[in-house]
Short mmCIF file of C-alpha atoms and ligand atoms in Angstrom, two decimals:
data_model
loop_
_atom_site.label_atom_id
_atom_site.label_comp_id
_atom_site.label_asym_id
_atom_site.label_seq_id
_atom_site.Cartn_x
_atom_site.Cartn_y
_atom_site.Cartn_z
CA UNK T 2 0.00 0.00 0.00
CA UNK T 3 2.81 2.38 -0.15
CA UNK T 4 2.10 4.10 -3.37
CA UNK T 5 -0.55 5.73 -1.34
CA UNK T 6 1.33 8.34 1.34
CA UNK T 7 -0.19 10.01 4.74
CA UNK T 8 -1.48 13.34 4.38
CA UNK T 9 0.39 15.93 6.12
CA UNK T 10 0.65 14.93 9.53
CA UNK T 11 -1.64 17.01 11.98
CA UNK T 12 -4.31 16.37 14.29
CA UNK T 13 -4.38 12.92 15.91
CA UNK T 14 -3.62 9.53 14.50
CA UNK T 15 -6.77 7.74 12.88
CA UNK T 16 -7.48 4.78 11.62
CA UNK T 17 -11.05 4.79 9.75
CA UNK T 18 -12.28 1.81 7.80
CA UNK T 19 -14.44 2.94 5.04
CA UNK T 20 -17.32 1.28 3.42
CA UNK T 21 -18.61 2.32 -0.19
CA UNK T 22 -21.64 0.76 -1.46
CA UNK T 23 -23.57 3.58 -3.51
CA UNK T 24 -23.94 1.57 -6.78
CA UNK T 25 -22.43 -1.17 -8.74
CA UNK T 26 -19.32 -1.35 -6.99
CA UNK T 27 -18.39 -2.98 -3.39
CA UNK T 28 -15.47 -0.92 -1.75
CA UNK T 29 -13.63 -0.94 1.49
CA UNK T 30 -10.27 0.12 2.77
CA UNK T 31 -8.44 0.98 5.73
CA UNK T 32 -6.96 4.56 5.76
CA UNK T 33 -4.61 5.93 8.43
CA UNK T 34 -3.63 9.22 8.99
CA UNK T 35 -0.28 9.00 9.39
CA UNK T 36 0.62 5.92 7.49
CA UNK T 37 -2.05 6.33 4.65
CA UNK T 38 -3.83 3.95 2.66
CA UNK T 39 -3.16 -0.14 4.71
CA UNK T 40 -5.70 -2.14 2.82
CA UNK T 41 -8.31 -1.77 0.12
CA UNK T 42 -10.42 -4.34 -1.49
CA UNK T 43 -12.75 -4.05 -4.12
CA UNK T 44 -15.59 -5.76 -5.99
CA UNK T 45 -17.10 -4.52 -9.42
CA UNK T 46 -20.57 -6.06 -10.33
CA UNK T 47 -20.38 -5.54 -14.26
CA UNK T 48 -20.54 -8.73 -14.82
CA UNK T 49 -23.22 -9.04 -13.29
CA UNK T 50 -25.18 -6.33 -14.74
CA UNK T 51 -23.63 -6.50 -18.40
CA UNK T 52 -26.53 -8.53 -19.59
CA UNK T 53 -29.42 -5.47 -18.35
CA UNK T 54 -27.02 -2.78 -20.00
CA UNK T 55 -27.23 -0.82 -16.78
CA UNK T 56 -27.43 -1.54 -13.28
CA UNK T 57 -30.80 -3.39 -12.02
CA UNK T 58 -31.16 -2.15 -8.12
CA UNK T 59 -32.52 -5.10 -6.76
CA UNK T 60 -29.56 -6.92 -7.84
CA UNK T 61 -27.20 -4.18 -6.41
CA UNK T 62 -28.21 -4.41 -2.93
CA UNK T 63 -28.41 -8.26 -3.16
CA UNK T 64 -24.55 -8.64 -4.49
CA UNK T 65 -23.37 -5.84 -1.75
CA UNK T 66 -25.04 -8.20 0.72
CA UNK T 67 -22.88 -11.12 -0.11
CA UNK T 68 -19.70 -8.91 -1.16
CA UNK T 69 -19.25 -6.50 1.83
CA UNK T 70 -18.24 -8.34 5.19
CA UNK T 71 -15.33 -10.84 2.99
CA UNK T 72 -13.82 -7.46 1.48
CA UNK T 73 -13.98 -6.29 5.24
CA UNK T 74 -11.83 -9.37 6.18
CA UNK T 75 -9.78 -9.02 3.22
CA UNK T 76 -8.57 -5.36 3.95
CA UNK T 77 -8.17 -5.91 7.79
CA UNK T 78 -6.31 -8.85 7.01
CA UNK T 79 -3.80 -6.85 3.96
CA UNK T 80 -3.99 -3.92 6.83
CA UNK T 81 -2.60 -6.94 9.72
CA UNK T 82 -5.42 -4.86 12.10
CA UNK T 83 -8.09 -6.44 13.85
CA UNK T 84 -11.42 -4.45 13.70
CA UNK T 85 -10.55 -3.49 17.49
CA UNK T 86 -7.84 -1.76 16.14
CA UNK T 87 -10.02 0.76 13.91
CA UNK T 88 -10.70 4.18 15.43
CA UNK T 89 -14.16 4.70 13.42
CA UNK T 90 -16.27 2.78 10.92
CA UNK T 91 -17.60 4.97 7.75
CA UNK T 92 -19.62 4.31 5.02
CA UNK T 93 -21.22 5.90 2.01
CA UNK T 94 -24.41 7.96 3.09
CA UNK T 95 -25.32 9.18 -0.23
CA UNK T 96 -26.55 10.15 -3.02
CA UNK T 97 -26.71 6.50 -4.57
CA UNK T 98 -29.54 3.88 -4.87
CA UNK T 99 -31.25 3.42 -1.51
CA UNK T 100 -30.94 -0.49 -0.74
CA UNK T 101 -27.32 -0.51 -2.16
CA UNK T 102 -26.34 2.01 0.57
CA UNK T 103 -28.60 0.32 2.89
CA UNK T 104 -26.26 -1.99 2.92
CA UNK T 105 -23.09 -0.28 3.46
CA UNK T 106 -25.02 1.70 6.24
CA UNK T 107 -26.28 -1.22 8.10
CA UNK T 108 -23.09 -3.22 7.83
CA UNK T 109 -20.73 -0.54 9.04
CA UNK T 110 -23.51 0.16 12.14
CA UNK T 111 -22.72 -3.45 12.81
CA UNK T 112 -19.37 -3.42 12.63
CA UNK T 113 -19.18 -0.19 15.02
CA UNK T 114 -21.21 -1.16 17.06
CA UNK T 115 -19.71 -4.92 17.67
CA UNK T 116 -16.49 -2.77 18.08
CA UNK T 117 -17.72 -0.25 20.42
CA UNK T 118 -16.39 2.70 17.98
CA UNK T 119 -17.77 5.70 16.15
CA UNK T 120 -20.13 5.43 12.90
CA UNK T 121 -19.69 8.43 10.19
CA UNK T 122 -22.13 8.65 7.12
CA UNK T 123 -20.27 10.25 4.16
CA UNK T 124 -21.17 11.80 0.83
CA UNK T 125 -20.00 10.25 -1.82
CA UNK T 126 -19.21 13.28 -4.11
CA UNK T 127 -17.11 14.56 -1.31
CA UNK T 128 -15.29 10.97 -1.42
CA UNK T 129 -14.64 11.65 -5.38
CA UNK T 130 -14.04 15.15 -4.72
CA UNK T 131 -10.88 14.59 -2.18
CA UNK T 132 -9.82 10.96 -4.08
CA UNK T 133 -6.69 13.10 -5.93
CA UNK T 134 -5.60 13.52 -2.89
CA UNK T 135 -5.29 10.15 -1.62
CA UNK T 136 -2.26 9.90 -4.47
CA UNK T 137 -1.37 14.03 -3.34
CA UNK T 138 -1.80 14.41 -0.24
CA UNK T 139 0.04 17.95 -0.70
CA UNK T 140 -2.64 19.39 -2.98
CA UNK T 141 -4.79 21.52 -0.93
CA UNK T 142 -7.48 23.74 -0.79
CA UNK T 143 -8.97 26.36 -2.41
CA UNK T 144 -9.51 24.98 -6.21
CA UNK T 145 -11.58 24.80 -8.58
CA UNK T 146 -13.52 20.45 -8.97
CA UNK T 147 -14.38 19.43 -11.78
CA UNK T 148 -16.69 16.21 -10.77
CA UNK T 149 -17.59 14.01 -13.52
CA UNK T 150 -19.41 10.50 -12.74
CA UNK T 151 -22.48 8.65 -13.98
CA UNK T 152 -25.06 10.80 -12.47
CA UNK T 153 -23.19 14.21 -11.85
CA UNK T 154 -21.61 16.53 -13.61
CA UNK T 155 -20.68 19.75 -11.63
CA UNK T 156 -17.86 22.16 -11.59
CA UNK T 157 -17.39 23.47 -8.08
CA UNK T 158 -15.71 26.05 -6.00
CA UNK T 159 -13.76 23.90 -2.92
CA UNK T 160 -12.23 26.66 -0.30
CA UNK T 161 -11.89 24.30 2.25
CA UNK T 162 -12.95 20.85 3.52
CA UNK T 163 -16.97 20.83 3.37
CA UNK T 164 -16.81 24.35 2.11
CA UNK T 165 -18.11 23.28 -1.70
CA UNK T 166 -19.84 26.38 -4.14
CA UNK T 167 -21.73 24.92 -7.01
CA UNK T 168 -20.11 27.54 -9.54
CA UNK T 169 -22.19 25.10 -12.27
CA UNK T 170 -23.73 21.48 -13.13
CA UNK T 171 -25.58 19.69 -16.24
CA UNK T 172 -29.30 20.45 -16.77
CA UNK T 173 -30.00 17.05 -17.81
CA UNK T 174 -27.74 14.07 -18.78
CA UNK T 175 -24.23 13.69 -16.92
CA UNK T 176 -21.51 13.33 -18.82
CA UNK T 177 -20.95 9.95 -18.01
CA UNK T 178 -24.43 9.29 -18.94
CA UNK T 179 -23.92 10.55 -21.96
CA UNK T 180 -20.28 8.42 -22.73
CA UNK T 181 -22.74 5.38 -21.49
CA UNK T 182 -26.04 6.23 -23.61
CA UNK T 183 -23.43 6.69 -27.15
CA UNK T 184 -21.82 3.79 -26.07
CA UNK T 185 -25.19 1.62 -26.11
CA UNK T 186 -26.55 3.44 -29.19
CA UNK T 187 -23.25 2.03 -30.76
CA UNK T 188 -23.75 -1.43 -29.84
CA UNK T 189 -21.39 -1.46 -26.97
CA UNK T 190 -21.69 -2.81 -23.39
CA UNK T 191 -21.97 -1.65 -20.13
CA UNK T 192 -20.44 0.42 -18.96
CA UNK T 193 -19.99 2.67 -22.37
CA UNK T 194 -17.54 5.14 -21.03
CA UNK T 195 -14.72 3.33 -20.97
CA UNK T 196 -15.77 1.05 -24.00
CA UNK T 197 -16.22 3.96 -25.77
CA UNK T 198 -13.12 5.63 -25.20
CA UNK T 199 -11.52 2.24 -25.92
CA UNK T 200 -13.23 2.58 -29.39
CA UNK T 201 -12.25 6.04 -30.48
CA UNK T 202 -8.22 5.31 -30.30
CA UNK T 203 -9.54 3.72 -34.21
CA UNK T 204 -11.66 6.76 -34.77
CA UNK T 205 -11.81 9.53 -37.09
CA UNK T 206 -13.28 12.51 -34.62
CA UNK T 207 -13.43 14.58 -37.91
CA UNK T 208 -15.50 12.35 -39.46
CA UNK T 209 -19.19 13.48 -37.76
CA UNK T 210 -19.90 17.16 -36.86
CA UNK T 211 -21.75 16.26 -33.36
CA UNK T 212 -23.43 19.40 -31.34
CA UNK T 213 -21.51 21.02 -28.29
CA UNK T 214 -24.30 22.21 -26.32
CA UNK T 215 -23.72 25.29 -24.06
CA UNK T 216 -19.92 25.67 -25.22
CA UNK T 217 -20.41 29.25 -26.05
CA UNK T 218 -22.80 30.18 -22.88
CA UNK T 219 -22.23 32.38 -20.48
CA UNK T 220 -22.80 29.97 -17.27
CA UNK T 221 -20.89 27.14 -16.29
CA UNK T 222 -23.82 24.87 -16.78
CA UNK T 223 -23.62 21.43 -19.70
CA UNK T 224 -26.11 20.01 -21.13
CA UNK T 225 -25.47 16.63 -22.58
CA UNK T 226 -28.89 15.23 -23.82
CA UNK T 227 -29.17 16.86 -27.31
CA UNK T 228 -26.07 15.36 -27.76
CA UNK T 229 -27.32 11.73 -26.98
CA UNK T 230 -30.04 12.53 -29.91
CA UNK T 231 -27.44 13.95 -32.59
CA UNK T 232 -26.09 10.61 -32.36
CA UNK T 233 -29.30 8.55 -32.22
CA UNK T 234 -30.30 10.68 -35.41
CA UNK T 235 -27.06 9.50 -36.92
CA UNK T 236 -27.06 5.91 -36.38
CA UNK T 237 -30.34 6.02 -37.96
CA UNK T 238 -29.82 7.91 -40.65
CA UNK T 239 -26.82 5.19 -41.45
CA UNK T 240 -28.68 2.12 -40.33
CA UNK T 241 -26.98 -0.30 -42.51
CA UNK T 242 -24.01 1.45 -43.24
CA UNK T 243 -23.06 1.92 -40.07
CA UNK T 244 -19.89 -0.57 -39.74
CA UNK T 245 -16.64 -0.77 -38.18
CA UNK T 246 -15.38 2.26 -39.39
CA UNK T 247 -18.37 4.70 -39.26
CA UNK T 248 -18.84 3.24 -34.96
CA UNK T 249 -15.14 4.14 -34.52
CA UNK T 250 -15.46 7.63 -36.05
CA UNK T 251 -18.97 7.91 -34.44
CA UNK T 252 -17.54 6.83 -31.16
CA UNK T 253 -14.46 9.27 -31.16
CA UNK T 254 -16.61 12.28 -32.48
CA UNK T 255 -18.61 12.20 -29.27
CA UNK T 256 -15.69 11.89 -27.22
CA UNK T 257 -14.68 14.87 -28.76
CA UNK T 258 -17.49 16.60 -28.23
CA UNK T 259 -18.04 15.68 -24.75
CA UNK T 260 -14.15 16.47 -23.92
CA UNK T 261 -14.51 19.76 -25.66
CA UNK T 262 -17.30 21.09 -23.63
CA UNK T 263 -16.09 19.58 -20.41
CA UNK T 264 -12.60 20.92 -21.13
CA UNK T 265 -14.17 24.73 -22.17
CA UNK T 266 -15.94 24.99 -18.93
CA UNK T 267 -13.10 23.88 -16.50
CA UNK T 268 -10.98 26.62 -18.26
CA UNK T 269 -13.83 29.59 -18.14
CA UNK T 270 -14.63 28.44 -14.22
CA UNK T 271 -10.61 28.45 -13.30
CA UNK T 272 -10.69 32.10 -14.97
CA UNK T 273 -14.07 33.33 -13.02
CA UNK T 274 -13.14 32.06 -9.79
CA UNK T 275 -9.08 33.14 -10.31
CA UNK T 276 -7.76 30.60 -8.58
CA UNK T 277 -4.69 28.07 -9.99
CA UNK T 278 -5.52 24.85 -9.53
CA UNK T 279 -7.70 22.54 -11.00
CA UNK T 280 -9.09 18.69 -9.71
CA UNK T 281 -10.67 16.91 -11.29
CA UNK T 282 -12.56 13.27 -9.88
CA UNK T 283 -14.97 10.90 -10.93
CA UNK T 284 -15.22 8.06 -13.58
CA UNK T 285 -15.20 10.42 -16.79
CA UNK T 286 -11.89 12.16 -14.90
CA UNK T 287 -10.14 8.48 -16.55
CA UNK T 288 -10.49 9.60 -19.95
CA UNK T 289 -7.34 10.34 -21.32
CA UNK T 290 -8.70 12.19 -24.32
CA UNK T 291 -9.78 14.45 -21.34
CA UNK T 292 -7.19 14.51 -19.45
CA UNK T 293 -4.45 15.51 -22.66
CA UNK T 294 -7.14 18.57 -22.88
CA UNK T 295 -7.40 19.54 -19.69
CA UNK T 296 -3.16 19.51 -19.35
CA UNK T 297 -2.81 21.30 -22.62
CA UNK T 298 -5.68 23.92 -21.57
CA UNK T 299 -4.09 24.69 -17.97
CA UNK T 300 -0.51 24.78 -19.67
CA UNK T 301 -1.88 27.98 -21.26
CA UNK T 302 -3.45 29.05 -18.42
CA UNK T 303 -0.42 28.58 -16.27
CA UNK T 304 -2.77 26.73 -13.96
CA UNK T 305 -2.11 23.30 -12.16
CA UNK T 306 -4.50 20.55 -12.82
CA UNK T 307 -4.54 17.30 -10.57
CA UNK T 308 -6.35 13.37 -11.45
CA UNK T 309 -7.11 11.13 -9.25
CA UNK T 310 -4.78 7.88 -9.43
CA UNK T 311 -6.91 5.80 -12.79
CA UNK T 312 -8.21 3.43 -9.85
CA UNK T 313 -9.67 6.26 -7.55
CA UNK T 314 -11.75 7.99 -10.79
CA UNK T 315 -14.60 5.26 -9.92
CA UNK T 316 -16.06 4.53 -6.97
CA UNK T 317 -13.86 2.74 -3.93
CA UNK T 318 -13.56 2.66 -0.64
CA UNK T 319 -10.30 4.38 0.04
CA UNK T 320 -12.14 7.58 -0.97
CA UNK T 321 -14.44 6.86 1.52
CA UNK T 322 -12.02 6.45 4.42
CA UNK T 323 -10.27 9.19 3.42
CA UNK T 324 -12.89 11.48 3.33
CA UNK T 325 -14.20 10.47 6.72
CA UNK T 326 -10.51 10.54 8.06
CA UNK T 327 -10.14 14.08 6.99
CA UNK T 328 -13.42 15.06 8.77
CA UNK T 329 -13.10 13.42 11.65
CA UNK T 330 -9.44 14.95 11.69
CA UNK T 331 -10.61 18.58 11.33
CA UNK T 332 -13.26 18.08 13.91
CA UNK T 333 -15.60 18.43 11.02
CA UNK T 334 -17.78 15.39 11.78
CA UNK T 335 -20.73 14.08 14.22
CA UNK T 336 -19.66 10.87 14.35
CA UNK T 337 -22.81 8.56 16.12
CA UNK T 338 -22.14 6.28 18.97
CA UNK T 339 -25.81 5.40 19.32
CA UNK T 340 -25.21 3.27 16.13
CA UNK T 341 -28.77 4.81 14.37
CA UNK T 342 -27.91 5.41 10.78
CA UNK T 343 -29.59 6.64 7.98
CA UNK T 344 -28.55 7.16 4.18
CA UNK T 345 -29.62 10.19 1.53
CA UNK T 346 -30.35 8.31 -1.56
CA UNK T 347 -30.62 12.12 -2.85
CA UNK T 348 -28.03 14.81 -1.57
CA UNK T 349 -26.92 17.87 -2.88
CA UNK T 350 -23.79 18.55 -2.11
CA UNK T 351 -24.41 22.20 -1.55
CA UNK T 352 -26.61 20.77 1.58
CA UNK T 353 -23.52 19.58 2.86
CA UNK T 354 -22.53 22.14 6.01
CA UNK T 355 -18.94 22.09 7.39
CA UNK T 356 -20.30 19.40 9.92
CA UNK T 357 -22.23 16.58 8.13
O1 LIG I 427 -17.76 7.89 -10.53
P1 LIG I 427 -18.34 6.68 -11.12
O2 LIG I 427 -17.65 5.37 -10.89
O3 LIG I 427 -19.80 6.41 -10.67
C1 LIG I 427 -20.72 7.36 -10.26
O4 LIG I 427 -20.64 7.77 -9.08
O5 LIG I 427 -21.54 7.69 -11.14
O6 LIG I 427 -18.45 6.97 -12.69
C2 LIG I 427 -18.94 6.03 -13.60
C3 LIG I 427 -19.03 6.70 -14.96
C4 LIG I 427 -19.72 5.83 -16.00
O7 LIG I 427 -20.65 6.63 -16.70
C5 LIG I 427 -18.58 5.39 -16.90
O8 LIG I 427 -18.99 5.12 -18.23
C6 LIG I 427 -17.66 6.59 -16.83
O9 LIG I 427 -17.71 6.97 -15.47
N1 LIG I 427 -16.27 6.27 -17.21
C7 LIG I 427 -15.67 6.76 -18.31
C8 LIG I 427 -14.36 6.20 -18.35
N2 LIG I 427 -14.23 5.38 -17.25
C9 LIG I 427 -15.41 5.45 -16.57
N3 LIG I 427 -16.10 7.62 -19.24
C10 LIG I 427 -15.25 7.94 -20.23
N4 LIG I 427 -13.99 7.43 -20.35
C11 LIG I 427 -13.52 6.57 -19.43
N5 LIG I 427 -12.27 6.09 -19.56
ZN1 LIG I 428 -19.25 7.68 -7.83
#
């Protein structure tokens, strides 16, 4: 675990063992304050949910079930702590599907309350939001966030830990949505984004003239759904036609759009906001197509732009027991001891105060 290095020590040494269960993926790890990351495991259902072509609920919640308490054993065992070592259980509180964080919830109550230790709910945006610096734990605050997942796209304003202004978000599909909604239109599994991507490196981006909604407005909002219809409109019009070469340009044309227009905002919201440095976190913060934009575009600015590690960008538990770490840390969290939890399937993260 020693790529992963302690933040800057400070405060008192914690141990928090995090538990991420929003969606499709099972994640725990260990996280210490002064050591850093001692354990992680994870389990991705996409197998499991390949055959739907997105992720069935029901089926979320029941896999978590099974997954959750062996990846427990598996990180405390990779950590070489017992669970009475562990200074505070956290899990994901939300936004996600309800029964998949049920489970996280009601497993890391358990575990706290078998252990006689603290139980802190976290949001799961803040999780992305701090993953770069699981890799940097140097990089701090203010900067601008550029938070791109499967259901959020945002560009935010971070001056300090749970200090987060919404400077702009989509007003309908998130870009990852809109990588995974191409991606099926093309023919490809689930999920698109990466498939996508993965399609494009054959691609002619030239090839299609796709829409780049909102490039030229004056908010910071995106909108990604006309988008998803350009394309639709496309593979129709080719129907037959459309073979290998037309899905690779098709593919890479929308990647380029999407980049574009996520690229274009991150620039105009570092120059509004004047500040230097740029994060960026989710699962569309993997594409490279995005990332070689986003360098060259803060290379002119002069401004510093910072990734999470490829295996942070989607959801994991490190994030999780980072996040919590750093809260707990800063005296920033209500962590409960009466072992009630509760979860926020939906939670703005503009609703979150200083002290979740
Ligand atoms: O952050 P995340 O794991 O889950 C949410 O909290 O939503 O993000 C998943 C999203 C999916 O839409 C997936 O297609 C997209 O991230 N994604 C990518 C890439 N890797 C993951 N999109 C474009 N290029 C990638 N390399
Ligand atoms: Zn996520």
């Amino acid at each position: 675990m020693s790529s992963v290095p302690p933040p800057p020590a400070g405060g008192r040494r914690l141990r928090v063992l995090g538990i991420e269960t929003s969606c499709d993926e099972s994640g725990v790890a260990v996280y210490d304050s002064q050591a850093g990351l001692l354990g992680h495991a994870l389990h991705s259902q996409v197998a499991l949910h390949s055959e739907y072509g997105g992720v069935v609920p029901e089926l979320a919640s029941r896999d978590h079930i099974a997954r959750v308490l062996p990846l427990v054993d598996t990180t405390l065992a990779q950590a070489g702590l017992a669970l009475s070592d562990i200074d505070a259980l956290a899990y994901t509180r939300g936004p996600g599907l309800a029964g998949a964080l049920l489970v996280g919830a009601g497993v890391a109550a358990a575990l706290a309350m078998a252990a006689g230790k603290p139980l802190l709910g976290v949001h799961h945006l803040e999780g992305h939001l701090l993953s770069p610096l699981l890799s940097e734990p140097g990089l701090d605050f203010p900067f601008v966030a550029l938070l791109v997942s499967g259901g959020h796209t945002m560009l935010l304003q971070a001056q300090a830990l749970g200090s987060y202004r919404l400077l702009g978000e989509t007003v309908d599909d998130a870009a990852g949505e809109a990588f995974d909604k191409s991606a099926k239109l093309l023919g490809l599994g689930y999920p698109g984004g990466p498939e996508l991507a993965r399609l494009a490196a054959d691609g002619d981006a030239g090839a299609f003239d796709l829409p780049r909604p909102k490039l030229h407005s004056d908010d910071l909002d995106f909108s990604f759904a006309g988008l998803k219809t350009a394309v639709l409109t496309k593979v129709r019009a080719l129907g037959e036609q459309l073979g290998a070469r037309q899905r690779a340009d098709l593919a890479a044309a929308v990647q380029q759009a999407i980049t574009d227009v996520l690229a274009a905002k991150a620039v105009a919201a570092l120059q509004r906001s004047g500040l230097g440095t740029l994060v960026v976190a989710g699962g569309v913060g993997a594409n490279l197509c995005l990332r070689s934009k986003l360098d060259a575009a803060c290379a002119r600015l002069g401004a510093r732009v910072h990734y999470p590690a490829l295996q942070w960008c989607t959801d994991n538990g490190p994030m999780i027991a980072y996040a919590a770490c750093r809260r707990l840390q800063a005296g920033l969290a209500q962590p409960r001891r009466d072992y009630a939890f509760d979860i926020r399937p939906r939670w703005d993260l503009g609703e979150l105060s200083a002290a979740a």
